[in-house]
């Protein structure tokens, strides 16, 4: 049984900027006990982002697959509270960071320069980039484990009501959060085959890089070079690095 301090948990939901590494084990334990506890998964995302953990990008997809309304998740990860890092953040454990290694090949150096594996950072205008990152997992169904259901049914009523109260409180107090209706779409709707000047961003280019869609990443940087001629030199260098990756993969 997870030892949960209800008041403390509610405080973390109301002020996610206060979530730090010291809460990691407790929140992870909650997720293990209650895999479909969406708010706990969102808080775990915040911890991984604080740490700049290589696990963050994949965890974002997993969290989205457990989220009923992904616009809620998008609002959360683009909020100022999510982006704010606690002043006294603990150092990463060996398990949660990529150990430094000597760069011995050109490809390794280029991957480092392109920040491949670093947490993706979206802003509120990048719904297209967000949707592109989630598209590989958008059609993956969640297979519910019946043992978890049976376990929940055997729990004491007081414990169940405690968790219900936390969820209800979170829904009532969190901004822009509401129970999804039967007619609401679970995904952010965007034209997936459209890449206009407005949709192309550096984050989108990084999304394509993480997905190894090198041609799409190059095209995004070409559009950005036209949009921001003052940074055309930087974008040209990025394109050259990507082309080297293409030739070595």
Coordinates of N, CA and C in Angstrom, one line a residue:
X1 N 0.8 -1.2 0.0 CA 0.0 0.0 0.0 C 0.9 1.2 0.0
X2 N 0.6 2.2 -0.9 CA 1.3 3.4 -1.0 C 1.0 4.3 0.2
X3 N 2.1 4.8 0.8 CA 1.9 5.7 2.0 C 1.8 7.1 1.5
X4 N 0.6 7.6 1.3 CA 0.4 8.9 0.6 C -0.1 9.9 1.7
X5 N 0.5 11.0 1.7 CA 0.1 12.2 2.5 C -0.8 13.0 1.6
X6 N -2.1 12.9 1.8 CA -3.1 13.5 1.0 C -2.9 15.0 0.8
X7 N -2.7 15.7 1.9 CA -2.5 17.2 1.9 C -1.3 17.6 1.1
X8 N -0.2 16.8 1.3 CA 1.0 17.1 0.5 C 0.8 16.9 -1.0
X9 N 0.1 15.9 -1.3 CA -0.2 15.6 -2.7 C -1.0 16.7 -3.4
X10 N -2.0 17.1 -2.7 CA -2.9 18.2 -3.2 C -2.1 19.5 -3.4
X11 N -1.2 19.7 -2.5 CA -0.3 20.9 -2.6 C 0.6 20.9 -3.9
X12 N 1.1 19.7 -4.2 CA 1.9 19.5 -5.4 C 1.1 19.7 -6.6
X13 N -0.2 19.3 -6.6 CA -1.1 19.5 -7.7 C -1.4 21.0 -7.9
X14 N -1.6 21.7 -6.8 CA -1.9 23.1 -6.9 C -0.7 23.9 -7.3
X15 N 0.5 23.5 -6.9 CA 1.8 24.2 -7.2 C 2.8 23.2 -7.7
X16 N 2.6 22.8 -9.0 CA 3.5 21.8 -9.6 C 5.0 22.3 -9.7
X17 N 5.2 23.6 -9.6 CA 6.5 24.2 -9.7 C 7.3 23.8 -8.4
X18 N 6.7 23.3 -7.4 CA 7.3 22.9 -6.2 C 7.8 21.4 -6.2
X19 N 7.4 20.7 -7.2 CA 7.8 19.3 -7.3 C 9.3 19.2 -7.6
X20 N 9.9 18.3 -6.9 CA 11.4 18.1 -7.1 C 11.7 16.7 -7.0
X21 N 13.0 16.4 -7.1 CA 13.5 15.0 -7.1 C 13.2 14.3 -5.8
X22 N 13.1 15.0 -4.7 CA 12.8 14.3 -3.4 C 11.4 13.7 -3.4
X23 N 10.5 14.1 -4.3 CA 9.2 13.5 -4.4 C 9.2 12.3 -5.4
X24 N 10.3 12.0 -6.0 CA 10.3 11.0 -7.1 C 9.9 9.6 -6.7
X25 N 10.4 9.1 -5.6 CA 10.1 7.8 -5.2 C 8.7 7.6 -4.8
X26 N 8.1 8.6 -4.1 CA 6.8 8.5 -3.6 C 5.8 8.5 -4.8
X27 N 6.0 9.4 -5.8 CA 5.2 9.5 -7.0 C 5.3 8.3 -7.8
X28 N 6.5 7.8 -8.0 CA 6.7 6.5 -8.8 C 5.9 5.4 -8.1
X29 N 6.0 5.3 -6.8 CA 5.2 4.3 -6.1 C 3.7 4.4 -6.3
X30 N 3.2 5.6 -6.3 CA 1.8 5.8 -6.6 C 1.4 5.3 -8.0
X31 N 2.3 5.6 -9.0 CA 2.0 5.1 -10.3 C 2.0 3.6 -10.4
X32 N 3.0 3.0 -9.7 CA 3.1 1.5 -9.7 C 1.8 0.9 -9.1
X33 N 1.3 1.5 -8.1 CA 0.1 1.0 -7.4 C -1.2 1.3 -8.2
X34 N -1.2 2.5 -8.8 CA -2.4 3.0 -9.5 C -1.9 3.5 -10.9
X35 N -1.7 2.6 -11.9 CA -1.2 3.0 -13.2 C -2.0 4.0 -14.0
X36 N -3.3 4.1 -13.6 CA -4.2 5.0 -14.4 C -4.4 6.4 -13.6
X37 N -3.6 6.6 -12.7 CA -3.7 7.9 -11.9 C -3.0 9.0 -12.7
X38 N -3.8 9.7 -13.5 CA -3.2 10.6 -14.5 C -2.4 11.8 -13.9
X39 N -2.9 12.3 -12.8 CA -2.2 13.5 -12.2 C -0.8 13.1 -11.7
X40 N -0.7 11.8 -11.2 CA 0.6 11.4 -10.7 C 1.6 11.2 -11.9
X41 N 1.2 10.8 -13.0 CA 2.0 10.6 -14.2 C 2.5 12.0 -14.6
X42 N 1.6 13.0 -14.5 CA 1.9 14.4 -14.9 C 3.0 14.9 -14.0
X43 N 2.9 14.6 -12.7 CA 3.9 15.1 -11.8 C 5.3 14.4 -12.0
X44 N 5.2 13.2 -12.4 CA 6.5 12.4 -12.7 C 7.1 13.1 -13.9
X45 N 6.3 13.5 -14.9 CA 6.9 14.2 -16.1 C 7.6 15.5 -15.6
X46 N 7.0 16.2 -14.7 CA 7.6 17.4 -14.2 C 9.0 17.2 -13.6
X47 N 9.1 16.1 -12.8 CA 10.4 15.7 -12.2 C 11.4 15.4 -13.2
X48 N 11.1 14.6 -14.2 CA 12.0 14.2 -15.3 C 12.5 15.5 -16.1
X49 N 11.5 16.4 -16.3 CA 11.9 17.6 -17.0 C 12.9 18.5 -16.2
X50 N 12.7 18.5 -14.9 CA 13.6 19.3 -14.0 C 15.0 18.7 -14.1
X51 N 15.1 17.4 -14.2 CA 16.3 16.7 -14.2 C 17.0 16.7 -15.6
X52 N 16.2 17.1 -16.6 CA 16.7 17.0 -18.0 C 17.0 15.6 -18.4
X53 N 16.2 14.7 -17.9 CA 16.4 13.2 -18.0 C 16.2 12.8 -19.5
X54 N 17.0 11.9 -19.9 CA 16.8 11.3 -21.3 C 15.5 10.5 -21.3
X55 N 14.9 10.2 -20.2 CA 13.6 9.4 -20.1 C 12.4 10.2 -20.4
X56 N 12.6 11.6 -20.4 CA 11.4 12.5 -20.4 C 10.6 12.3 -21.7
X57 N 11.3 12.3 -22.9 CA 10.6 12.3 -24.2 C 9.7 11.1 -24.3
X58 N 10.2 9.9 -24.0 CA 9.4 8.7 -24.0 C 8.3 8.7 -23.0
X59 N 8.6 9.2 -21.8 CA 7.6 9.2 -20.7 C 6.4 10.1 -21.1
X60 N 6.7 11.2 -21.9 CA 5.7 12.1 -22.4 C 4.7 11.3 -23.3
X61 N 5.1 10.4 -24.1 CA 4.3 9.5 -24.9 C 3.4 8.6 -24.0
X62 N 4.1 8.0 -23.1 CA 3.4 7.1 -22.2 C 2.3 7.8 -21.4
X63 N 2.6 9.0 -20.9 CA 1.7 9.8 -20.1 C 0.5 10.1 -21.0
X64 N 0.8 10.5 -22.3 CA -0.3 10.9 -23.2 C -1.3 9.7 -23.4
X65 N -0.7 8.5 -23.5 CA -1.5 7.3 -23.7 C -2.4 7.0 -22.6
X66 N -2.1 7.5 -21.4 CA -2.9 7.3 -20.2 C -3.8 8.5 -19.9
X67 N -3.8 9.5 -20.8 CA -4.5 10.7 -20.5 C -5.8 10.8 -21.4
X68 N -6.9 11.0 -20.7 CA -8.2 11.0 -21.4 C -8.3 12.2 -22.4
X69 N -7.9 13.4 -22.0 CA -7.9 14.6 -22.8 C -6.5 15.1 -22.9
X70 N -5.9 15.0 -24.1 CA -4.5 15.4 -24.2 C -4.3 16.9 -24.3
X71 N -5.4 17.6 -24.5 CA -5.2 19.1 -24.5 C -4.9 19.5 -23.0
X72 N -5.4 18.8 -22.0 CA -5.1 19.1 -20.6 C -3.6 18.8 -20.4
X73 N -3.0 17.8 -20.9 CA -1.6 17.5 -20.8 C -0.8 18.6 -21.5
X74 N -1.2 19.0 -22.7 CA -0.5 20.0 -23.4 C -0.5 21.3 -22.6
X75 N -1.6 21.7 -22.0 CA -1.7 22.9 -21.2 C -0.7 22.8 -20.1
X76 N -0.6 21.6 -19.5 CA 0.2 21.5 -18.3 C 1.7 21.6 -18.7
X77 N 2.2 20.9 -19.7 CA 3.6 20.9 -20.1 C 4.0 22.3 -20.7
X78 N 3.1 23.1 -21.1 CA 3.5 24.4 -21.6 C 3.2 25.6 -20.6
X79 N 2.8 25.2 -19.4 CA 2.6 26.2 -18.4 C 3.9 26.7 -17.8
X80 N 3.8 27.9 -17.2 CA 5.0 28.5 -16.6 C 5.4 27.6 -15.4
X81 N 4.4 27.1 -14.6 CA 4.7 26.3 -13.5 C 5.5 25.0 -13.8
X82 N 5.2 24.5 -15.0 CA 5.9 23.2 -15.5 C 7.3 23.6 -15.8
X83 N 7.5 24.7 -16.5 CA 8.9 25.1 -16.9 C 9.8 25.6 -15.8
X84 N 9.2 26.0 -14.7 CA 10.0 26.5 -13.6 C 10.7 25.4 -12.9
X85 N 12.0 25.6 -12.6 CA 12.8 24.5 -12.0 C 13.0 25.0 -10.5
X86 N 12.8 24.1 -9.6 CA 13.1 24.4 -8.1 C 14.5 24.9 -8.0
X87 N 14.7 25.8 -7.1 CA 16.0 26.4 -6.8 C 17.0 25.4 -6.3
X88 N 16.5 24.5 -5.5 CA 17.4 23.5 -4.8 C 17.0 22.1 -5.4
X89 N 17.3 21.9 -6.7 CA 17.0 20.6 -7.3 C 18.2 19.7 -7.0
X90 N 17.9 18.4 -6.6 CA 18.9 17.5 -6.3 C 19.6 17.0 -7.6
X91 N 20.8 16.5 -7.4 CA 21.5 16.0 -8.6 C 20.9 14.7 -9.1
X92 N 21.1 14.4 -10.3 CA 20.5 13.2 -10.9 C 21.2 12.0 -10.3
X93 N 20.4 10.9 -10.2 CA 21.0 9.6 -9.8 C 21.6 9.0 -11.1
X94 N 22.4 8.0 -10.9 CA 23.0 7.3 -12.0 C 22.0 6.8 -13.0
X95 N 20.9 6.3 -12.5 CA 19.8 5.7 -13.3 C 19.1 6.7 -14.1
X96 N 19.0 8.0 -13.7 CA 18.2 9.0 -14.3 C 19.0 10.0 -15.2
X97 N 20.2 9.7 -15.5 CA 21.0 10.5 -16.3 C 21.9 9.7 -17.3
X98 N 22.3 10.4 -18.4 CA 23.2 9.7 -19.3 C 24.6 10.0 -18.8
X99 N 25.3 9.0 -18.5 CA 26.7 9.1 -17.9 C 27.6 9.8 -19.0
X100 N 28.4 10.7 -18.6 CA 29.3 11.3 -19.6 C 30.2 10.3 -20.2
X101 N 30.4 10.4 -21.5 CA 31.3 9.5 -22.2 C 32.1 10.3 -23.2
X102 N 33.3 9.7 -23.4 CA 34.2 10.3 -24.3 C 33.6 10.3 -25.8
X103 N 33.6 11.4 -26.4 CA 33.1 11.5 -27.8 C 34.2 11.0 -28.7
X104 N 34.0 9.8 -29.3 CA 35.1 9.2 -30.1 C 34.8 9.2 -31.6
X105 N 33.5 9.5 -32.0 CA 33.2 9.5 -33.4 C 32.5 10.8 -33.8
X106 N 32.6 11.1 -35.0 CA 31.9 12.3 -35.5 C 30.4 12.3 -35.3
X107 N 29.8 11.1 -35.5 CA 28.4 11.0 -35.3 C 28.0 11.3 -33.8
X108 N 28.8 10.8 -32.9 CA 28.5 11.1 -31.4 C 28.6 12.6 -31.1
X109 N 29.6 13.2 -31.7 CA 29.7 14.7 -31.5 C 28.6 15.4 -32.1
X110 N 28.1 15.0 -33.3 CA 27.0 15.7 -33.9 C 25.7 15.5 -33.2
X111 N 25.5 14.3 -32.7 CA 24.3 14.0 -31.9 C 24.2 14.9 -30.6
X112 N 25.4 15.1 -30.0 CA 25.5 16.0 -28.9 C 25.2 17.4 -29.3
X113 N 25.7 17.9 -30.4 CA 25.5 19.2 -30.9 C 24.0 19.5 -31.2
X114 N 23.4 18.4 -31.7 CA 21.9 18.5 -32.1 C 21.0 18.3 -30.9
X115 N 21.6 18.0 -29.7 CA 20.8 17.8 -28.5 C 19.9 16.7 -28.6
X116 N 20.2 15.6 -29.4 CA 19.4 14.5 -29.5 C 19.3 13.7 -28.2
X117 N 18.1 13.4 -27.7 CA 17.9 12.7 -26.4 C 17.6 13.7 -25.3
X118 N 17.7 15.0 -25.5 CA 17.4 16.0 -24.5 C 15.9 16.2 -24.5
X119 N 15.3 16.6 -23.4 CA 13.8 16.8 -23.3 C 13.3 17.8 -24.3
X120 N 12.2 17.5 -25.0 CA 11.6 18.4 -25.9 C 10.8 19.4 -25.1
X121 N 10.9 20.7 -25.6 CA 10.2 21.8 -24.8 C 9.3 22.5 -25.8
X122 N 8.0 22.3 -25.5 CA 6.9 22.9 -26.4 C 6.4 24.2 -25.7
X123 N 6.0 25.2 -26.6 CA 5.2 26.3 -26.1 C 3.8 26.2 -26.5
X124 N 3.0 27.2 -26.1 CA 1.5 27.1 -26.3 C 1.1 27.2 -27.7
X125 N 2.0 27.6 -28.6 CA 1.6 27.7 -30.0 C 2.1 26.5 -30.8
X126 N 2.6 25.5 -30.2 CA 3.2 24.4 -30.9 C 2.3 23.1 -30.7
X127 N 1.0 23.2 -30.9 CA 0.2 22.0 -30.9 C 0.5 21.0 -32.0
X128 N 0.9 21.6 -33.1 CA 1.3 20.7 -34.2 C 2.6 19.9 -33.9
X129 N 3.6 20.5 -33.3 CA 4.8 19.8 -32.9 C 4.5 18.8 -31.9
X130 N 3.6 19.1 -30.9 CA 3.2 18.2 -29.8 C 2.5 17.0 -30.4
X131 N 1.6 17.2 -31.3 CA 0.9 16.1 -32.0 C 1.8 15.2 -32.8
X132 N 2.8 15.8 -33.5 CA 3.7 15.1 -34.3 C 4.5 14.1 -33.4
X133 N 4.9 14.6 -32.2 CA 5.7 13.7 -31.3 C 4.8 12.6 -30.8
X134 N 3.6 12.8 -30.6 CA 2.7 11.7 -30.0 C 2.1 10.8 -31.1
X135 N 2.3 11.1 -32.3 CA 1.6 10.3 -33.4 C 1.9 8.9 -33.4
X136 N 3.2 8.5 -33.0 CA 3.6 7.1 -33.1 C 2.9 6.3 -32.1
X137 N 2.4 6.9 -31.0 CA 1.7 6.2 -29.9 C 0.2 6.5 -29.9
X138 N -0.3 7.3 -30.8 CA -1.7 7.8 -30.7 C -2.7 6.6 -31.0
X139 N -2.2 5.6 -31.7 CA -3.2 4.5 -32.0 C -2.9 3.3 -31.2
X140 N -2.0 3.4 -30.2 CA -1.7 2.3 -29.4 C -2.7 2.2 -28.3
X141 N -3.4 1.1 -28.2 CA -4.4 0.9 -27.2 C -3.8 0.5 -25.9
X142 N -4.4 0.9 -24.8 CA -3.9 0.5 -23.5 C -4.6 -0.8 -23.1
X143 N -3.8 -1.8 -22.8 CA -4.3 -3.0 -22.3 C -4.4 -3.0 -20.8
X144 N -5.6 -3.0 -20.3 CA -5.8 -2.9 -18.9 C -5.5 -4.3 -18.2
X145 N -4.8 -4.2 -17.1 CA -4.5 -5.5 -16.4 C -5.7 -5.7 -15.4
X146 N -6.3 -6.9 -15.6 CA -7.5 -7.2 -14.7 C -7.1 -7.4 -13.3
X147 N -5.8 -7.7 -13.1 CA -5.4 -7.9 -11.7 C -5.4 -6.6 -10.9
X148 N -5.1 -5.5 -11.7 CA -5.2 -4.2 -11.0 C -6.6 -3.8 -10.7
X149 N -7.6 -4.2 -11.6 CA -9.0 -3.9 -11.3 C -9.5 -4.7 -10.1
X150 N -9.1 -6.0 -10.1 CA -9.5 -6.8 -8.9 C -8.9 -6.3 -7.6
X151 N -7.7 -5.9 -7.7 CA -7.0 -5.3 -6.5 C -7.7 -4.1 -6.0
X152 N -8.1 -3.2 -7.0 CA -8.8 -2.0 -6.6 C -10.1 -2.3 -5.9
X153 N -10.8 -3.3 -6.4 CA -12.1 -3.7 -5.9 C -12.0 -4.2 -4.4
X154 N -10.8 -4.8 -4.1 CA -10.6 -5.4 -2.8 C -10.1 -4.3 -1.8
X155 N -9.8 -3.1 -2.2 CA -9.3 -2.1 -1.3 C -10.3 -1.7 -0.3
X156 N -9.9 -1.2 0.8 CA -10.8 -0.7 1.8 C -11.5 0.6 1.3
X157 N -12.8 0.8 1.5 CA -13.5 1.9 1.1 C -12.9 3.2 1.4
X158 N -12.3 3.3 2.6 CA -11.7 4.6 3.1 C -10.5 5.0 2.2
X159 N -9.7 4.0 1.8 CA -8.6 4.3 0.9 C -9.1 4.7 -0.5
X160 N -10.1 4.0 -1.0 CA -10.6 4.4 -2.3 C -11.2 5.8 -2.3
X161 N -11.9 6.1 -1.2 CA -12.5 7.5 -1.2 C -11.5 8.5 -1.0
X162 N -10.3 8.2 -0.4 CA -9.2 9.2 -0.3 C -8.7 9.5 -1.6
X163 N -8.5 8.5 -2.5 CA -8.0 8.8 -3.8 C -9.0 9.5 -4.7
X164 N -10.3 9.1 -4.5 CA -11.3 9.8 -5.3 C -11.4 11.3 -4.9
X165 N -11.2 11.6 -3.6 CA -11.2 13.0 -3.2 C -10.1 13.8 -3.8
X166 N -8.9 13.2 -3.9 CA -7.7 13.8 -4.5 C -8.0 14.2 -5.9
X167 N -8.5 13.2 -6.7 CA -8.8 13.4 -8.1 C -9.9 14.5 -8.2
X168 N -10.9 14.5 -7.4 CA -12.0 15.5 -7.5 C -11.5 16.9 -7.2
X169 N -10.6 16.9 -6.2 CA -10.0 18.2 -5.8 C -9.1 18.8 -6.9
X170 N -8.4 17.9 -7.6 CA -7.5 18.3 -8.6 C -8.3 18.9 -9.8
X171 N -9.4 18.2 -10.1 CA -10.3 18.6 -11.2 C -10.9 20.0 -10.9
X172 N -11.3 20.2 -9.7 CA -12.0 21.4 -9.3 C -11.0 22.6 -9.3
X173 N -9.8 22.4 -8.8 CA -8.9 23.5 -8.6 C -7.9 23.8 -9.7
X174 N -7.6 22.8 -10.6 CA -6.6 23.1 -11.6 C -7.2 23.9 -12.8
X175 N -6.5 24.9 -13.3 CA -7.0 25.7 -14.3 C -7.2 25.0 -15.7
X176 N -8.2 25.3 -16.4 CA -8.4 24.7 -17.7 C -8.7 23.2 -17.7
X177 N -9.0 22.7 -16.6 CA -9.2 21.2 -16.5 C -10.7 20.9 -16.3
X178 N -11.3 20.1 -17.1 CA -12.7 19.7 -16.9 C -12.8 18.2 -17.3
X179 N -13.9 17.6 -16.9 CA -14.1 16.2 -17.3 C -14.5 16.2 -18.7
X180 N -13.9 15.4 -19.5 CA -14.2 15.3 -21.0 C -15.6 14.8 -21.2
X181 N -16.3 15.3 -22.2 CA -17.6 14.8 -22.5 C -17.5 13.7 -23.5
X182 N -18.5 13.0 -23.7 CA -18.5 11.9 -24.7 C -18.2 12.3 -26.1
X183 N -18.5 13.6 -26.4 CA -18.4 14.0 -27.8 C -17.0 14.7 -28.0
X184 N -16.3 15.0 -26.9 CA -15.0 15.7 -27.0 C -13.9 14.8 -27.6
X185 N -13.1 15.4 -28.5 CA -12.0 14.6 -29.2 C -10.8 14.5 -28.2
X186 N -10.3 13.3 -28.1 CA -9.2 13.0 -27.2 C -7.8 13.7 -27.7
X187 N -7.7 13.9 -28.9 CA -6.4 14.5 -29.4 C -6.6 15.9 -29.9
X188 N -5.4 16.6 -30.0 CA -5.4 17.9 -30.5 C -5.5 17.8 -32.0
X189 N -6.5 18.4 -32.6 CA -6.8 18.2 -34.0 C -6.0 19.3 -34.8
X190 N -5.1 18.8 -35.7 CA -4.3 19.7 -36.6 C -4.2 19.0 -37.9
X191 N -3.9 19.7 -38.9 CA -3.6 19.1 -40.2 C -2.3 18.5 -40.3
X192 N -2.2 17.1 -40.2 CA -1.0 16.5 -40.0 C -0.1 16.5 -41.2
X193 N -0.6 16.7 -42.4 CA 0.2 16.7 -43.6 C 0.6 18.2 -44.0
X194 N 0.3 19.1 -43.2 CA 0.6 20.5 -43.5 C 1.8 21.0 -42.7
X195 N 2.7 21.6 -43.4 CA 3.9 22.2 -42.8 C 4.1 23.6 -43.3
X196 N 3.3 24.6 -42.8 CA 3.4 25.9 -43.3 C 4.5 26.7 -42.6
X197 N 4.7 27.9 -42.9 CA 5.7 28.8 -42.2 C 5.3 28.9 -40.8
X198 N 4.0 29.0 -40.5 CA 3.6 29.1 -39.1 C 3.8 27.9 -38.3
X199 N 3.8 26.7 -38.9 CA 3.9 25.5 -38.1 C 5.4 25.1 -37.9
X200 N 6.2 25.5 -38.8 CA 7.6 25.1 -38.6 C 8.3 25.9 -37.5
X201 N 8.8 25.1 -36.5 CA 9.5 25.7 -35.4 C 10.8 24.9 -35.1
X202 N 11.7 25.4 -34.3 CA 12.9 24.6 -33.9 C 12.5 23.3 -33.2
X203 N 11.4 23.4 -32.4 CA 11.0 22.2 -31.6 C 10.5 21.2 -32.6
X204 N 9.7 21.6 -33.6 CA 9.3 20.6 -34.6 C 10.5 19.9 -35.3
X205 N 11.5 20.7 -35.7 CA 12.7 20.1 -36.3 C 13.3 19.1 -35.3
X206 N 13.3 19.4 -34.0 CA 13.9 18.5 -33.0 C 13.0 17.2 -32.9
X207 N 11.7 17.4 -33.0 CA 10.8 16.3 -32.9 C 11.1 15.3 -34.1
X208 N 11.3 15.8 -35.3 CA 11.6 15.0 -36.4 C 13.0 14.3 -36.3
X209 N 13.9 15.0 -35.7 CA 15.2 14.5 -35.4 C 15.1 13.3 -34.5
X210 N 14.4 13.4 -33.4 CA 14.2 12.3 -32.4 C 13.5 11.1 -33.1
X211 N 12.7 11.4 -34.1 CA 12.0 10.3 -34.8 C 12.8 9.8 -35.9
X212 N 14.0 10.4 -36.1 CA 14.9 10.0 -37.2 C 14.3 10.3 -38.6
X213 N 13.4 11.3 -38.7 CA 12.8 11.7 -39.9 C 13.7 12.9 -40.4
X214 N 14.9 12.5 -40.9 CA 15.9 13.5 -41.3 C 15.5 14.4 -42.4
X215 N 14.8 13.9 -43.4 CA 14.3 14.8 -44.5 C 13.4 15.8 -44.0
X216 N 12.4 15.4 -43.1 CA 11.5 16.4 -42.5 C 12.2 17.4 -41.7
X217 N 13.2 17.0 -40.9 CA 13.9 17.9 -40.1 C 14.6 19.0 -40.9
X218 N 15.2 18.5 -42.0 CA 16.0 19.4 -42.9 C 15.0 20.4 -43.5
X219 N 13.8 19.9 -44.0 CA 12.8 20.8 -44.5 C 12.4 21.9 -43.5
X220 N 12.2 21.5 -42.3 CA 11.8 22.4 -41.2 C 12.8 23.5 -41.1
X221 N 14.1 23.1 -41.1 CA 15.2 24.1 -40.9 C 15.3 25.0 -42.1
X222 N 15.0 24.5 -43.3 CA 15.0 25.4 -44.5 C 13.9 26.4 -44.4
X223 N 12.7 26.0 -43.9 CA 11.6 27.0 -43.7 C 12.0 28.0 -42.7
X224 N 12.6 27.5 -41.6 CA 13.0 28.5 -40.5 C 14.1 29.4 -41.0
X225 N 15.0 29.0 -41.9 CA 16.0 29.9 -42.4 C 15.4 31.0 -43.2
X226 N 14.3 30.8 -43.9 CA 13.6 31.8 -44.6 C 12.8 32.7 -43.7
X227 N 12.3 32.1 -42.6 CA 11.5 32.9 -41.7 C 12.4 33.9 -40.8
X228 N 13.6 33.3 -40.5 CA 14.5 34.1 -39.6 C 15.9 34.1 -40.3
X229 N 16.0 35.0 -41.3 CA 17.3 35.1 -42.0 C 18.5 35.4 -41.1
X230 N 18.2 36.1 -40.0 CA 19.3 36.4 -39.1 C 20.0 35.2 -38.4
X231 N 19.2 34.0 -38.5 CA 19.7 32.8 -37.9 C 20.0 31.8 -39.0
X232 N 20.1 32.2 -40.2 CA 20.2 31.3 -41.4 C 21.6 30.5 -41.3
X233 N 22.6 31.1 -40.7 CA 23.9 30.4 -40.6 C 23.7 29.3 -39.6
X234 N 23.1 29.5 -38.5 CA 22.9 28.4 -37.5 C 22.0 27.3 -38.1
X235 N 21.0 27.6 -38.8 CA 20.1 26.6 -39.4 C 20.9 25.8 -40.5
X236 N 21.7 26.5 -41.3 CA 22.5 25.8 -42.3 C 23.5 24.8 -41.6
X237 N 24.1 25.2 -40.5 CA 24.9 24.2 -39.8 C 24.2 23.0 -39.3
X238 N 22.9 23.3 -38.8 CA 22.1 22.2 -38.3 C 21.8 21.2 -39.5
X239 N 21.5 21.8 -40.6 CA 21.2 20.9 -41.8 C 22.4 20.1 -42.2
X240 N 23.6 20.7 -42.2 CA 24.8 19.9 -42.5 C 25.0 18.8 -41.5
X241 N 24.8 19.0 -40.2 CA 24.9 18.0 -39.2 C 24.0 16.8 -39.5
X242 N 22.7 17.2 -39.8 CA 21.7 16.2 -40.1 C 22.1 15.3 -41.3
X243 N 22.6 16.0 -42.3 CA 23.0 15.2 -43.5 C 24.2 14.3 -43.2
X244 N 25.0 14.6 -42.3 CA 26.1 13.7 -41.9 C 25.5 12.5 -41.2
X245 N 24.5 12.7 -40.4 CA 23.8 11.6 -39.7 C 23.2 10.7 -40.7
X246 N 22.5 11.3 -41.7 CA 21.9 10.5 -42.7 C 22.9 9.6 -43.4
X247 N 24.0 10.1 -43.7 CA 25.0 9.4 -44.5 C 25.7 8.3 -43.6
X248 N 25.5 8.4 -42.3 CA 26.2 7.4 -41.4 C 25.2 6.5 -40.7
X249 N 24.0 6.5 -41.1 CA 23.0 5.6 -40.4 C 22.6 4.5 -41.4

